mmCIF file of C-alpha atoms in Angstrom:
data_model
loop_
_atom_site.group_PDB
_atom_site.id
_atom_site.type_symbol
_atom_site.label_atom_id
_atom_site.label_comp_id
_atom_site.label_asym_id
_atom_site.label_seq_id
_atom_site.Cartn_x
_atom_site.Cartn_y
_atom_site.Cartn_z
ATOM 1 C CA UNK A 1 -144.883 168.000 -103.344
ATOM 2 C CA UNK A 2 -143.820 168.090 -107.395
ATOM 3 C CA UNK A 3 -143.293 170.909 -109.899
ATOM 4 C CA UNK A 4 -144.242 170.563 -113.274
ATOM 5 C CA UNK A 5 -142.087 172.360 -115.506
ATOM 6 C CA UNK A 6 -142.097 172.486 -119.380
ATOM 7 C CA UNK A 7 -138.953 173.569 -121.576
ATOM 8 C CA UNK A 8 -138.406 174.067 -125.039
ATOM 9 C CA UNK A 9 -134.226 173.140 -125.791
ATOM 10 C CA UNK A 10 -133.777 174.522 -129.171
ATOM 11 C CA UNK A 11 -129.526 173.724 -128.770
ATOM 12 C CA UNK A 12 -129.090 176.735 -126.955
ATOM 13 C CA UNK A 13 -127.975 177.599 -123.216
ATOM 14 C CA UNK A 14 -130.868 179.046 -121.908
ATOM 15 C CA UNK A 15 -130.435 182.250 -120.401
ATOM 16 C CA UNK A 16 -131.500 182.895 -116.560
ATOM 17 C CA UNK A 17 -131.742 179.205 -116.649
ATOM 18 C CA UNK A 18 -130.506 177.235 -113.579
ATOM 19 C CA UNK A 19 -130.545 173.905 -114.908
ATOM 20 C CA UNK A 20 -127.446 171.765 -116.537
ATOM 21 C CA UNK A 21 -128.251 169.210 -118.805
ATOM 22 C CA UNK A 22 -126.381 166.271 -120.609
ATOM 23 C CA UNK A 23 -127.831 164.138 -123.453
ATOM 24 C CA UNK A 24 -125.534 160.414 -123.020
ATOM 25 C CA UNK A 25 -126.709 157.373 -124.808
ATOM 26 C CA UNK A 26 -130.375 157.533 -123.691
ATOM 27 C CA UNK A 27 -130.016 159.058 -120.288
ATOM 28 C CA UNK A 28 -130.335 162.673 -119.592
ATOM 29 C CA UNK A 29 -127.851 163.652 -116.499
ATOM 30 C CA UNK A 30 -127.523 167.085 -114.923
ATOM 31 C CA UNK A 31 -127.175 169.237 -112.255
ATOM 32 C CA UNK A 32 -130.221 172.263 -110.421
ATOM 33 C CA UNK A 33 -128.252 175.151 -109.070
ATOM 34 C CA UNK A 34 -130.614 176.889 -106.579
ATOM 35 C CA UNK A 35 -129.490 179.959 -104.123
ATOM 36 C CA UNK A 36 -131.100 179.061 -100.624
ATOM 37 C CA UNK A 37 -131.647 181.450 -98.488
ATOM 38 C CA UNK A 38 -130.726 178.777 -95.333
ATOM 39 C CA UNK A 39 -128.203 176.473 -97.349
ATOM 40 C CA UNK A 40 -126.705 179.293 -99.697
ATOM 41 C CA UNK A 41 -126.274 177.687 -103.164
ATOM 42 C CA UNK A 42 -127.676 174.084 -103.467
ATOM 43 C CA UNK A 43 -126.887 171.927 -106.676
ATOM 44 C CA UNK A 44 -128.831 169.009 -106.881
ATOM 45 C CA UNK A 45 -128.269 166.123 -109.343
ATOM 46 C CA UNK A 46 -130.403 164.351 -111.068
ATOM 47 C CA UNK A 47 -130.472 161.508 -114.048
ATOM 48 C CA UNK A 48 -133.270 159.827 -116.298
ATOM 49 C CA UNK A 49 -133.252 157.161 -118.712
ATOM 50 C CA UNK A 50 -135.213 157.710 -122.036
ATOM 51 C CA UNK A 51 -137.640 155.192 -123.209
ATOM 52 C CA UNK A 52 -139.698 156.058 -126.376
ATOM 53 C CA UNK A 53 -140.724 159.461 -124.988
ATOM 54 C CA UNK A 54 -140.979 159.217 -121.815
ATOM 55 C CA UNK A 55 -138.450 160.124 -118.840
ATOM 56 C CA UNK A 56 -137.898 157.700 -116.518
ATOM 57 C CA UNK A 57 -136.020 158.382 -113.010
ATOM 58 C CA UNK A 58 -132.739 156.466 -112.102
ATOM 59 C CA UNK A 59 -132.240 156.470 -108.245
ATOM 60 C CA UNK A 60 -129.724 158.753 -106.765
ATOM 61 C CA UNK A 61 -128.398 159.020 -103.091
ATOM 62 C CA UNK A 62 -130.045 162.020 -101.189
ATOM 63 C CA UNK A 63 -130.510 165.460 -101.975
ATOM 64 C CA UNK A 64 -131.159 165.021 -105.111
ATOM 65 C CA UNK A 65 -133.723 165.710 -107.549
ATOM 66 C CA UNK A 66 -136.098 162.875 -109.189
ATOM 67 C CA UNK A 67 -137.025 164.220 -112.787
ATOM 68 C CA UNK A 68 -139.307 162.519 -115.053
ATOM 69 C CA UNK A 69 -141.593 163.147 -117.879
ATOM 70 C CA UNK A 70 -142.037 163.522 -121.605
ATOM 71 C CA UNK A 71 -139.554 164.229 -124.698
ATOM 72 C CA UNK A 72 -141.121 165.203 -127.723
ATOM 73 C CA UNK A 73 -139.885 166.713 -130.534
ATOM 74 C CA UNK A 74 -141.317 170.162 -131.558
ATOM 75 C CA UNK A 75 -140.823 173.520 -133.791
ATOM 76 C CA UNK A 76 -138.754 175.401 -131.599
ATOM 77 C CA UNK A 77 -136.541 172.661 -130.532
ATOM 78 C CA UNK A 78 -137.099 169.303 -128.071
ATOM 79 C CA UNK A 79 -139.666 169.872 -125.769
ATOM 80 C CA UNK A 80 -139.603 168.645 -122.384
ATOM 81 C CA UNK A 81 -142.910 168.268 -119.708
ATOM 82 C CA UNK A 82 -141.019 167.787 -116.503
ATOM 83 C CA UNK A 83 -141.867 166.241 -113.299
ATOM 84 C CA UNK A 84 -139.338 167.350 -110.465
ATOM 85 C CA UNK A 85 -139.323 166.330 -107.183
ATOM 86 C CA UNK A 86 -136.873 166.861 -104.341
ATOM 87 C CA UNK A 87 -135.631 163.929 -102.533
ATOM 88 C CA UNK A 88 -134.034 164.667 -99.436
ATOM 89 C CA UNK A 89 -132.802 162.009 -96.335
ATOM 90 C CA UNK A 90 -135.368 161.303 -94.500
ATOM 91 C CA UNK A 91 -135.656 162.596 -90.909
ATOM 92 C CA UNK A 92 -135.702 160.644 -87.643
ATOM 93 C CA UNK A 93 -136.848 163.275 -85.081
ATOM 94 C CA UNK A 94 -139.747 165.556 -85.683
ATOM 95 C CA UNK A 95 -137.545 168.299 -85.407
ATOM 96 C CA UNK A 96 -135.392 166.657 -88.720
ATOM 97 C CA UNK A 97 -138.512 166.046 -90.438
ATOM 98 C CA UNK A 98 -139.833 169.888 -89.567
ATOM 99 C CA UNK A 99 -136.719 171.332 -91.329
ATOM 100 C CA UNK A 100 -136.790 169.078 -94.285
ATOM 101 C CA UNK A 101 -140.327 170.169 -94.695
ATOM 102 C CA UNK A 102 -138.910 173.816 -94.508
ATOM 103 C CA UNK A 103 -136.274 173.113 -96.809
ATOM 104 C CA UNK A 104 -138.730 171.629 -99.319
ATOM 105 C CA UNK A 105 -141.354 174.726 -99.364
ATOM 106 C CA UNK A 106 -138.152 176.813 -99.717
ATOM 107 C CA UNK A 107 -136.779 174.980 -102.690
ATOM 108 C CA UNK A 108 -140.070 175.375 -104.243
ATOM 109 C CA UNK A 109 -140.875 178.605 -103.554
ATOM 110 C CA UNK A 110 -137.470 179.689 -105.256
ATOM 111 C CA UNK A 111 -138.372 177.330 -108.096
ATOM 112 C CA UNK A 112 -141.642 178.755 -108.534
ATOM 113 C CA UNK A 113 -140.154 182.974 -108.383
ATOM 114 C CA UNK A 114 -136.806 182.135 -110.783
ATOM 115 C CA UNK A 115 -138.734 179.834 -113.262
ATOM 116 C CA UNK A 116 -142.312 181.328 -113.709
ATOM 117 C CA UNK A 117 -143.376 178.625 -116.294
ATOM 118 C CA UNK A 118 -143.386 175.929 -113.267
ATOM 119 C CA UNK A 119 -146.744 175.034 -111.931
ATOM 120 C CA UNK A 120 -146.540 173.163 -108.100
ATOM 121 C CA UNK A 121 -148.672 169.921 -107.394
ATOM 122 C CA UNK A 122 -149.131 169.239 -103.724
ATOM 123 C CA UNK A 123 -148.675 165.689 -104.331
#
Protein backbone atom coordinates (compact mmCIF):
# COMPACT_ATOMS: atom_id res chain seq x y z
CA UNK A 1 0.00 0.00 0.00
CA UNK A 2 1.29 3.91 -0.76
CA UNK A 3 -0.06 7.34 0.20
CA UNK A 4 0.14 10.08 -2.01
CA UNK A 5 0.56 13.20 -0.31
CA UNK A 6 1.10 16.75 -1.77
CA UNK A 7 2.69 19.78 0.28
CA UNK A 8 3.24 23.21 -0.41
CA UNK A 9 6.76 24.39 1.86
CA UNK A 10 6.58 28.05 1.62
CA UNK A 11 9.86 28.25 4.46
CA UNK A 12 7.61 27.82 7.16
CA UNK A 13 7.07 24.99 9.93
CA UNK A 14 3.91 23.76 9.12
CA UNK A 15 1.56 23.69 11.80
CA UNK A 16 -0.24 20.24 12.88
CA UNK A 17 2.36 18.89 10.63
CA UNK A 18 4.12 15.62 11.65
CA UNK A 19 6.79 15.57 9.26
CA UNK A 20 10.66 16.86 9.71
CA UNK A 21 12.41 17.80 6.81
CA UNK A 22 16.10 18.70 5.85
CA UNK A 23 17.22 20.18 2.49
CA UNK A 24 21.40 18.86 2.29
CA UNK A 25 23.20 19.10 -0.96
CA UNK A 26 20.52 17.41 -3.13
CA UNK A 27 19.06 14.98 -0.68
CA UNK A 28 16.05 15.64 1.36
CA UNK A 29 16.43 13.71 4.94
CA UNK A 30 13.83 13.63 7.70
CA UNK A 31 12.01 12.09 10.19
CA UNK A 32 7.49 10.96 10.35
CA UNK A 33 6.40 11.21 13.92
CA UNK A 34 3.17 9.13 14.13
CA UNK A 35 1.21 8.29 17.62
CA UNK A 36 0.26 4.46 17.31
CA UNK A 37 -2.22 3.31 19.07
CA UNK A 38 -0.15 -0.36 19.51
CA UNK A 39 3.53 1.11 19.30
CA UNK A 40 2.78 4.59 21.03
CA UNK A 41 4.82 7.22 19.10
CA UNK A 42 6.65 5.86 15.96
CA UNK A 43 9.29 8.11 14.08
CA UNK A 44 10.23 6.81 10.96
CA UNK A 45 13.15 8.07 8.81
CA UNK A 46 13.36 8.54 5.58
CA UNK A 47 15.92 10.16 2.79
CA UNK A 48 15.73 11.00 -1.08
CA UNK A 49 18.12 12.19 -3.49
CA UNK A 50 16.98 15.01 -5.93
CA UNK A 51 17.47 14.63 -9.57
CA UNK A 52 16.02 17.41 -11.85
CA UNK A 53 12.59 17.22 -10.17
CA UNK A 54 12.09 14.21 -9.25
CA UNK A 55 12.57 12.37 -5.72
CA UNK A 56 14.35 9.47 -5.74
CA UNK A 57 14.48 6.93 -2.61
CA UNK A 58 17.88 6.05 -0.90
CA UNK A 59 17.57 2.66 0.98
CA UNK A 60 17.26 2.68 4.67
CA UNK A 61 17.32 -0.27 7.24
CA UNK A 62 13.71 -1.20 8.44
CA UNK A 63 10.98 0.70 9.69
CA UNK A 64 11.40 3.25 7.74
CA UNK A 65 9.62 5.19 5.28
CA UNK A 66 10.46 5.14 1.32
CA UNK A 67 9.45 8.71 -0.03
CA UNK A 68 9.61 9.66 -3.54
CA UNK A 69 8.12 12.00 -5.98
CA UNK A 70 8.17 15.42 -7.56
CA UNK A 71 9.76 18.98 -6.56
CA UNK A 72 8.51 21.77 -8.36
CA UNK A 73 8.65 25.13 -7.72
CA UNK A 74 5.33 27.06 -7.26
CA UNK A 75 3.51 30.44 -5.92
CA UNK A 76 3.10 29.58 -2.50
CA UNK A 77 6.39 28.03 -1.97
CA UNK A 78 8.13 24.43 -3.27
CA UNK A 79 5.66 22.05 -3.94
CA UNK A 80 6.06 18.53 -3.24
CA UNK A 81 3.76 15.31 -4.83
CA UNK A 82 4.82 12.61 -2.45
CA UNK A 83 4.89 8.96 -2.67
CA UNK A 84 5.24 7.32 0.92
CA UNK A 85 5.47 3.97 1.65
CA UNK A 86 6.20 2.09 4.86
CA UNK A 87 8.89 -0.40 4.86
CA UNK A 88 8.87 -2.60 7.66
CA UNK A 89 11.14 -6.15 8.31
CA UNK A 90 9.70 -8.60 6.76
CA UNK A 91 7.96 -11.42 8.67
CA UNK A 92 8.85 -15.12 8.84
CA UNK A 93 5.73 -16.68 10.46
CA UNK A 94 2.25 -15.86 9.36
CA UNK A 95 1.59 -14.64 12.60
CA UNK A 96 4.75 -11.83 11.97
CA UNK A 97 3.47 -11.13 8.67
CA UNK A 98 -0.39 -10.74 10.16
CA UNK A 99 0.84 -7.98 12.56
CA UNK A 100 2.96 -6.16 10.10
CA UNK A 101 -0.08 -6.10 7.94
CA UNK A 102 -1.90 -4.61 11.08
CA UNK A 103 0.71 -2.26 11.72
CA UNK A 104 0.63 -1.04 8.11
CA UNK A 105 -3.37 -0.37 7.88
CA UNK A 106 -2.79 1.38 11.25
CA UNK A 107 -0.05 3.66 10.07
CA UNK A 108 -2.22 4.55 7.26
CA UNK A 109 -5.26 4.97 8.73
CA UNK A 110 -3.58 7.60 11.16
CA UNK A 111 -1.94 9.11 8.08
CA UNK A 112 -5.05 9.38 6.29
CA UNK A 113 -7.25 11.12 9.78
CA UNK A 114 -4.06 13.66 10.83
CA UNK A 115 -3.19 14.65 7.17
CA UNK A 116 -6.55 14.89 5.19
CA UNK A 117 -4.80 16.00 1.90
CA UNK A 118 -3.30 12.25 1.59
CA UNK A 119 -5.03 10.03 -0.85
CA UNK A 120 -4.13 5.91 -0.23
CA UNK A 121 -3.22 3.62 -3.31
CA UNK A 122 -3.61 -0.05 -2.58
CA UNK A 123 -0.58 -0.74 -4.45
Amino acid sequence: MKARLYLVLSGHPSQGLPLELRWEGGEVQGVFRQANPVLGEVALPFASRLTGEHLKALPLPPPSLKVEGRVLPGTKGLELELELSLILPEGRTWGERAFTRILELVFYKSLERSLPQVVLSPV
